[in-house]
PDB file of C-alpha atoms in Angstrom:
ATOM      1  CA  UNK A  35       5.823 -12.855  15.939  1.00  0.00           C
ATOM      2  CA  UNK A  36       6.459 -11.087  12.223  1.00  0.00           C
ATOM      3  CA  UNK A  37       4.482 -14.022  10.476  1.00  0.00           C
ATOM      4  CA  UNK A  38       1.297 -13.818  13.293  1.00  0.00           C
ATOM      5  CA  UNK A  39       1.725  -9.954  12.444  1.00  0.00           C
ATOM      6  CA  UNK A  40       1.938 -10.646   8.466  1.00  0.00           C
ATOM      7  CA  UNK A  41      -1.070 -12.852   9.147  1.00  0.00           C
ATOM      8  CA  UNK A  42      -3.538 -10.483  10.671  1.00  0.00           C
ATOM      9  CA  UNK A  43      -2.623  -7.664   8.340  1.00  0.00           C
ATOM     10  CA  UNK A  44      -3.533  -9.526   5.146  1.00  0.00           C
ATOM     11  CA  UNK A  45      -6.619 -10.250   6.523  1.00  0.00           C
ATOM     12  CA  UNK A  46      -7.345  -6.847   7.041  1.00  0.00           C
ATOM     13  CA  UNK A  47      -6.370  -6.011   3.708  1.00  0.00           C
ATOM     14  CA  UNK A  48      -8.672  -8.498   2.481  1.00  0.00           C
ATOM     15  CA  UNK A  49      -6.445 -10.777   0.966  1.00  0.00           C
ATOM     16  CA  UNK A  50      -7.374 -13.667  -1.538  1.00  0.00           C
ATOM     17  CA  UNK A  51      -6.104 -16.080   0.990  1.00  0.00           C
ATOM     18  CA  UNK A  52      -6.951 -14.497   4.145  1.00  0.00           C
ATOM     19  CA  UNK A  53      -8.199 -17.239   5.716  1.00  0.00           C
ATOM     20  CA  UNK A  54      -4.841 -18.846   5.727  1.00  0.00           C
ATOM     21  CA  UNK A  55      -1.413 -18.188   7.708  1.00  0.00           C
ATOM     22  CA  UNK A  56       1.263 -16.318   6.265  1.00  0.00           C
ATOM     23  CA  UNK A  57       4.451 -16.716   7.652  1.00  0.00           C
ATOM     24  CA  UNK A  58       8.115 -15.308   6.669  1.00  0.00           C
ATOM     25  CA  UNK A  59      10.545 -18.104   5.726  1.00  0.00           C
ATOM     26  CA  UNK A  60      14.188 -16.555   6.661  1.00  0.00           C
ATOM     27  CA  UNK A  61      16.242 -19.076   5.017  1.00  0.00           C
ATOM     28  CA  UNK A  62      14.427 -17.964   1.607  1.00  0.00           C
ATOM     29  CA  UNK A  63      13.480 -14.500   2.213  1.00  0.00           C
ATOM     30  CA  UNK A  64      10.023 -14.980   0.890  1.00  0.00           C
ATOM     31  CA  UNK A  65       6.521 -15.530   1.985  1.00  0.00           C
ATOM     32  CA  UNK A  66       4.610 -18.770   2.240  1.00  0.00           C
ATOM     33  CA  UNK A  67       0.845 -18.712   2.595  1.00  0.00           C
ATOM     34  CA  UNK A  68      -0.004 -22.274   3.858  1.00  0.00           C
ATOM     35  CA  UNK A  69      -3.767 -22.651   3.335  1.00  0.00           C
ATOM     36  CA  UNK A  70      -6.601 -24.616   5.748  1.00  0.00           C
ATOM     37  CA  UNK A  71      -5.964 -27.605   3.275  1.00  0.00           C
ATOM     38  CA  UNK A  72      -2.270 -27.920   4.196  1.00  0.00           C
ATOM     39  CA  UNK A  73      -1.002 -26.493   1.160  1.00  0.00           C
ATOM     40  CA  UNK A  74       1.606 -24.394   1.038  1.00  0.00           C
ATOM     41  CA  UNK A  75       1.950 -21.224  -1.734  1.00  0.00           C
ATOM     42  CA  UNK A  76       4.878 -19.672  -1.896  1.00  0.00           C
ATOM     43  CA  UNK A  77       4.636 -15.735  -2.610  1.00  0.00           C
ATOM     44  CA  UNK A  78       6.226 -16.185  -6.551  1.00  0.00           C
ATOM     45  CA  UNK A  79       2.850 -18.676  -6.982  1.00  0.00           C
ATOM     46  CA  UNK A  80       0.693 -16.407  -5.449  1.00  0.00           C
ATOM     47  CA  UNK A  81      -1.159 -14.999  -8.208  1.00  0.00           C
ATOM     48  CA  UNK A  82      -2.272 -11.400  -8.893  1.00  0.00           C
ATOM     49  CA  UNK A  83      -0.775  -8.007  -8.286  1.00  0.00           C
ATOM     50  CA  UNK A  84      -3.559  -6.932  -5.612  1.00  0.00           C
ATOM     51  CA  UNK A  85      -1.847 -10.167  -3.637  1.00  0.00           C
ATOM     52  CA  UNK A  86       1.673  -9.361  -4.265  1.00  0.00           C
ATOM     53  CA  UNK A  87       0.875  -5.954  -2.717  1.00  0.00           C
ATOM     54  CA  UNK A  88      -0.934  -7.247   0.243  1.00  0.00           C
ATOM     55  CA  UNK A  89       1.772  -9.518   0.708  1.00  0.00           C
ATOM     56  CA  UNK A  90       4.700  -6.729   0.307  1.00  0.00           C
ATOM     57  CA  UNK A  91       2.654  -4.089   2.207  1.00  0.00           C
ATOM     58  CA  UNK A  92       1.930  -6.770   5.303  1.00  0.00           C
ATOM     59  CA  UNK A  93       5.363  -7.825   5.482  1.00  0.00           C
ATOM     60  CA  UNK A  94       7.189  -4.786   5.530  1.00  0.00           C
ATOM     61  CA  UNK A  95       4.798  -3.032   7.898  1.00  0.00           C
ATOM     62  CA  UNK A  96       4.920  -6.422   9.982  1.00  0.00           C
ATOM     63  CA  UNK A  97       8.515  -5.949  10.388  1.00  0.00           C
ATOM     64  CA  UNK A  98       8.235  -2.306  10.946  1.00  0.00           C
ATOM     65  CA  UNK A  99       5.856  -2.595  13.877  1.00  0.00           C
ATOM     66  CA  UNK A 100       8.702  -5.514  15.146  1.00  0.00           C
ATOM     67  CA  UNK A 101      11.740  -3.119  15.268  1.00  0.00           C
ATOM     68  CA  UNK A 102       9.409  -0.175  16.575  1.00  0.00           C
ATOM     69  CA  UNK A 103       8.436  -2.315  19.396  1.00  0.00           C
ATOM     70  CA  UNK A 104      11.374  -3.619  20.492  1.00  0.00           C
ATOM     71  CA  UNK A 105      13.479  -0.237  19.966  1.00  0.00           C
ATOM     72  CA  UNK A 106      15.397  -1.479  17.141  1.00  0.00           C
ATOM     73  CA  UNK A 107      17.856   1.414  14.938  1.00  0.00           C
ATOM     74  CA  UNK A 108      15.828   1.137  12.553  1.00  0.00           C
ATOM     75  CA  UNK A 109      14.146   4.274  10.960  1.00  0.00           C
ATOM     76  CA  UNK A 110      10.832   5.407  11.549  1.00  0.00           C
ATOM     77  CA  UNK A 111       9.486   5.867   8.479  1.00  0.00           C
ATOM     78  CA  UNK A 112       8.926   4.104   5.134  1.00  0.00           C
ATOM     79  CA  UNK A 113       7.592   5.165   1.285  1.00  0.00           C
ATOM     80  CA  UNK A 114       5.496   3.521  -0.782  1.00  0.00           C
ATOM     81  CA  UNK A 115       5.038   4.674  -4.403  1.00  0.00           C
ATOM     82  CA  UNK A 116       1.845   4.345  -6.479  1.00  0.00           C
ATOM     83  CA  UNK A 117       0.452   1.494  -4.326  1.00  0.00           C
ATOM     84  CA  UNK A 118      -2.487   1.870  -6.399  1.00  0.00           C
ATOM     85  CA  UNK A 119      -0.705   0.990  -9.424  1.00  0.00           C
ATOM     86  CA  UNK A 120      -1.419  -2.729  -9.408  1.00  0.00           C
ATOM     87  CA  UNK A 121      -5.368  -1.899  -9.350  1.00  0.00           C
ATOM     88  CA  UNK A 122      -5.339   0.744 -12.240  1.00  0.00           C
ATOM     89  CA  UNK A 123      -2.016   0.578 -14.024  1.00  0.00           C
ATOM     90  CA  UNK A 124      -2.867   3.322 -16.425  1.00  0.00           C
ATOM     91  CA  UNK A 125      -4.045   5.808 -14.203  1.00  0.00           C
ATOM     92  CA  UNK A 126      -2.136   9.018 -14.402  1.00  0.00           C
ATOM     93  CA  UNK A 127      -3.710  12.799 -13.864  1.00  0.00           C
ATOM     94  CA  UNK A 128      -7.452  11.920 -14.920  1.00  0.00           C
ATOM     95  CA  UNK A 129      -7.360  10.652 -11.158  1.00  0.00           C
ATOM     96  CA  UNK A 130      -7.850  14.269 -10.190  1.00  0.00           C
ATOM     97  CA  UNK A 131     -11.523  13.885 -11.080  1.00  0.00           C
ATOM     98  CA  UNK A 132     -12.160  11.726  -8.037  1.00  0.00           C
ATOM     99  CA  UNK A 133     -12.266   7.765  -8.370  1.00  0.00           C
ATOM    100  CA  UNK A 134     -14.789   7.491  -6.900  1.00  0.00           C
ATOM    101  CA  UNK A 135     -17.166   8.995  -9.876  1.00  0.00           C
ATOM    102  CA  UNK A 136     -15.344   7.280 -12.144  1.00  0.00           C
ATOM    103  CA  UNK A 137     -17.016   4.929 -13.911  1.00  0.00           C
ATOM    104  CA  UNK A 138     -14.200   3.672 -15.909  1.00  0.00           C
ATOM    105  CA  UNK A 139     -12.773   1.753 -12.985  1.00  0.00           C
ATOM    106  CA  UNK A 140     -14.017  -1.468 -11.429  1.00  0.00           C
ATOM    107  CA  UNK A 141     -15.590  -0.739  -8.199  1.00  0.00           C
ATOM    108  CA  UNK A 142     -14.328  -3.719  -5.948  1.00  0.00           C
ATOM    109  CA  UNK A 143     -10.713  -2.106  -7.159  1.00  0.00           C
ATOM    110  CA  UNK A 144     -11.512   1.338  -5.940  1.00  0.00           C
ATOM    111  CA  UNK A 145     -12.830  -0.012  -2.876  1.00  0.00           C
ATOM    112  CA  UNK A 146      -9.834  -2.219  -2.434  1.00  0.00           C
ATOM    113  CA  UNK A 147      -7.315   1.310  -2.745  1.00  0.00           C
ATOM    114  CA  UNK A 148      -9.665   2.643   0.018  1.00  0.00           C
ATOM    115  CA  UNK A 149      -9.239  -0.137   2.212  1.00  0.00           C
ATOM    116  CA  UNK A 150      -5.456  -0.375   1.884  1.00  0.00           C
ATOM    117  CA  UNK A 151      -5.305   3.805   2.431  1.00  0.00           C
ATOM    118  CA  UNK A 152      -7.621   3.272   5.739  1.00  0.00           C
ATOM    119  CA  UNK A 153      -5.156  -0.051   6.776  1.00  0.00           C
ATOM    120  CA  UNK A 154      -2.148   2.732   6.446  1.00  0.00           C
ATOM    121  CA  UNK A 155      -3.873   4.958   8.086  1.00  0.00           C
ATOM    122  CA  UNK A 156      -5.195   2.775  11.118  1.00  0.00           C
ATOM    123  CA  UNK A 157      -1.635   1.131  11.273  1.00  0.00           C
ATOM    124  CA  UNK A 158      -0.406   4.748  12.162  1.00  0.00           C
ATOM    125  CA  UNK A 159      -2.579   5.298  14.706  1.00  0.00           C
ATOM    126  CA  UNK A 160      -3.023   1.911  16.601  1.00  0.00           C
ATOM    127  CA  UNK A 161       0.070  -0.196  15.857  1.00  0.00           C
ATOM    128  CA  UNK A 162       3.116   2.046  15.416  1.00  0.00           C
ATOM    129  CA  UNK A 163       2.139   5.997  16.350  1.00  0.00           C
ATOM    130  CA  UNK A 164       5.424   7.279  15.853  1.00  0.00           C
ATOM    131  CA  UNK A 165       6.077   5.970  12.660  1.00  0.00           C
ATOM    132  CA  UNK A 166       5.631   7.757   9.455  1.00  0.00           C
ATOM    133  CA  UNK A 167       4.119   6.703   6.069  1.00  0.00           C
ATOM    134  CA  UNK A 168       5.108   8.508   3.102  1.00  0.00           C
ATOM    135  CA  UNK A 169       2.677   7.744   0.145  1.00  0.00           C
ATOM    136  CA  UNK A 170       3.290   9.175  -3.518  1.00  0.00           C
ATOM    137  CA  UNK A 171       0.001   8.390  -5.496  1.00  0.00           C
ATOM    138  CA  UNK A 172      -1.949   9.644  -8.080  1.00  0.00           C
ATOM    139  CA  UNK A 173      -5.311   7.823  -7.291  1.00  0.00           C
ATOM    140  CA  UNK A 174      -7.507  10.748  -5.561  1.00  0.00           C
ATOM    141  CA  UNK A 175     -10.642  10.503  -3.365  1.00  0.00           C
ATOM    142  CA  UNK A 176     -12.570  13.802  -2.763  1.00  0.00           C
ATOM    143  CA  UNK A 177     -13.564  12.223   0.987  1.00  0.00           C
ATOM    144  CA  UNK A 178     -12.166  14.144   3.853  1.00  0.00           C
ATOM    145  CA  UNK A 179     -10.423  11.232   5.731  1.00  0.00           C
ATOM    146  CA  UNK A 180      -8.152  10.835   2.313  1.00  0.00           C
ATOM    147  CA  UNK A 181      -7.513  14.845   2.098  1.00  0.00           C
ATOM    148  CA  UNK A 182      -6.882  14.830   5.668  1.00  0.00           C
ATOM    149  CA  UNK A 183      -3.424  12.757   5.152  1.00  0.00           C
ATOM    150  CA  UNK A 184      -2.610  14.768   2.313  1.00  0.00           C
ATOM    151  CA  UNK A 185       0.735  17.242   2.410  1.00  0.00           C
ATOM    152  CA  UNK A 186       0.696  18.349  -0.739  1.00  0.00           C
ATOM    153  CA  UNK A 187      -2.890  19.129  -2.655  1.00  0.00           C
ATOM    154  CA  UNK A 188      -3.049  17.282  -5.730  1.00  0.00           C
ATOM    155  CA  UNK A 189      -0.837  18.105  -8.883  1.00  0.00           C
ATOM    156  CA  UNK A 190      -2.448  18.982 -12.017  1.00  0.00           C
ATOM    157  CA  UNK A 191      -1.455  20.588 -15.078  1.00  0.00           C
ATOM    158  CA  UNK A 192       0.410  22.789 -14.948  1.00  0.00           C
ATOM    159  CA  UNK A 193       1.780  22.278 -11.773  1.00  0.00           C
ATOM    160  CA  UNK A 194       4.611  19.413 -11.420  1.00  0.00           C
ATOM    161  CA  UNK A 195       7.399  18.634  -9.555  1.00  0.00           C
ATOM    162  CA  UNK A 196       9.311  18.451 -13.123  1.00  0.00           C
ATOM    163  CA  UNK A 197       7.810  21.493 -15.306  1.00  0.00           C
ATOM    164  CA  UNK A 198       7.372  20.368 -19.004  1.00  0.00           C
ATOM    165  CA  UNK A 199       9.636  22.413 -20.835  1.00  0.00           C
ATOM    166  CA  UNK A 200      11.887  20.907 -18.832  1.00  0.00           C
ATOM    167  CA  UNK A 201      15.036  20.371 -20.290  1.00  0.00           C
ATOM    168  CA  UNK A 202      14.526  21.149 -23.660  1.00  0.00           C
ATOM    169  CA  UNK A 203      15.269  19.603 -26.642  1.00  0.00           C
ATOM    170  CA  UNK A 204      17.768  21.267 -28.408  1.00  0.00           C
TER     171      UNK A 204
END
């Protein structure tokens, strides 16, 4: 059931191999994407970030919507930090000028982010709806179904969870 699960949320997220079935393999506590040729990937062969984050992402909400479903003590909730990261590894506070008019990032990577914020976002409301998804992120999109999930508005200079002068050098 997690591997079927894995499966259709990777092709969501528009995965590289999409096409193909995903399942978990227990005794090695890894992924395996066996392709329509009979081939079988395993996750450390799988290639780029944006795959290792579909793959992580998949899984872990996979097994999520497993132990919400069957009432397992498991809790409701889980964090992800920067998922963005493996799309625009530099990207620090010029995000709060909106990606989206950005034109020093590749499009098909912004529209990837978007995708994998809507696929947290529908997961929420159709698959698990009392679970909670805790993002930390500094990729920003000035659309309305983005600032609707935010908490917190977006921390700029001088505002920060850590201040600068903070500690000092002495």
């Amino acid at each position: 059931q997690i591997s079927l699960k894995i499966t259709e949320y990777l092709k969501l997220l528009n995965y590289e191999h999409g096409t193909s079935t995903t399942r978990f393999d227990l005794k090695n506590l890894t992924l395996i994407t066996t392709k329509l040729t009979g081939k079988s990937i395993p996750m450390n062969k799988i290639g780029s970030g944006a795959n290792h984050l579909a793959l992580h992402i998949s899984a872990l909400l996979a097994f999520h919507y497993y132990f919400q479903k069957f009432s397992c003590p498991v809790p409701a909730f889980i964090i992800f930090d920067q998922p963005s990261q493996v799309y625009f590894p530099q990207l620090g506070l010029e995000a709060k000028a909106d990606l989206q008019n950005n034109e020093n990032y590749n499009r098909n990577d912004i529209q990837a982010v978007k995708n994998l914020f809507k696929f947290l976002i529908d997961f929420i409301k159709k698959e698990v709806p009392n679970f909670q998804i805790i993002v930390t992120e500094h990729a920003f999109f000035n659309e309305q179904w983005y600032k609707d999930c935010m908490i917190e508005p977006f921390w700029a200079h001088p505002q920060a969870l850590v201040p600068e002068n903070w500690p000092e050098k002495h």
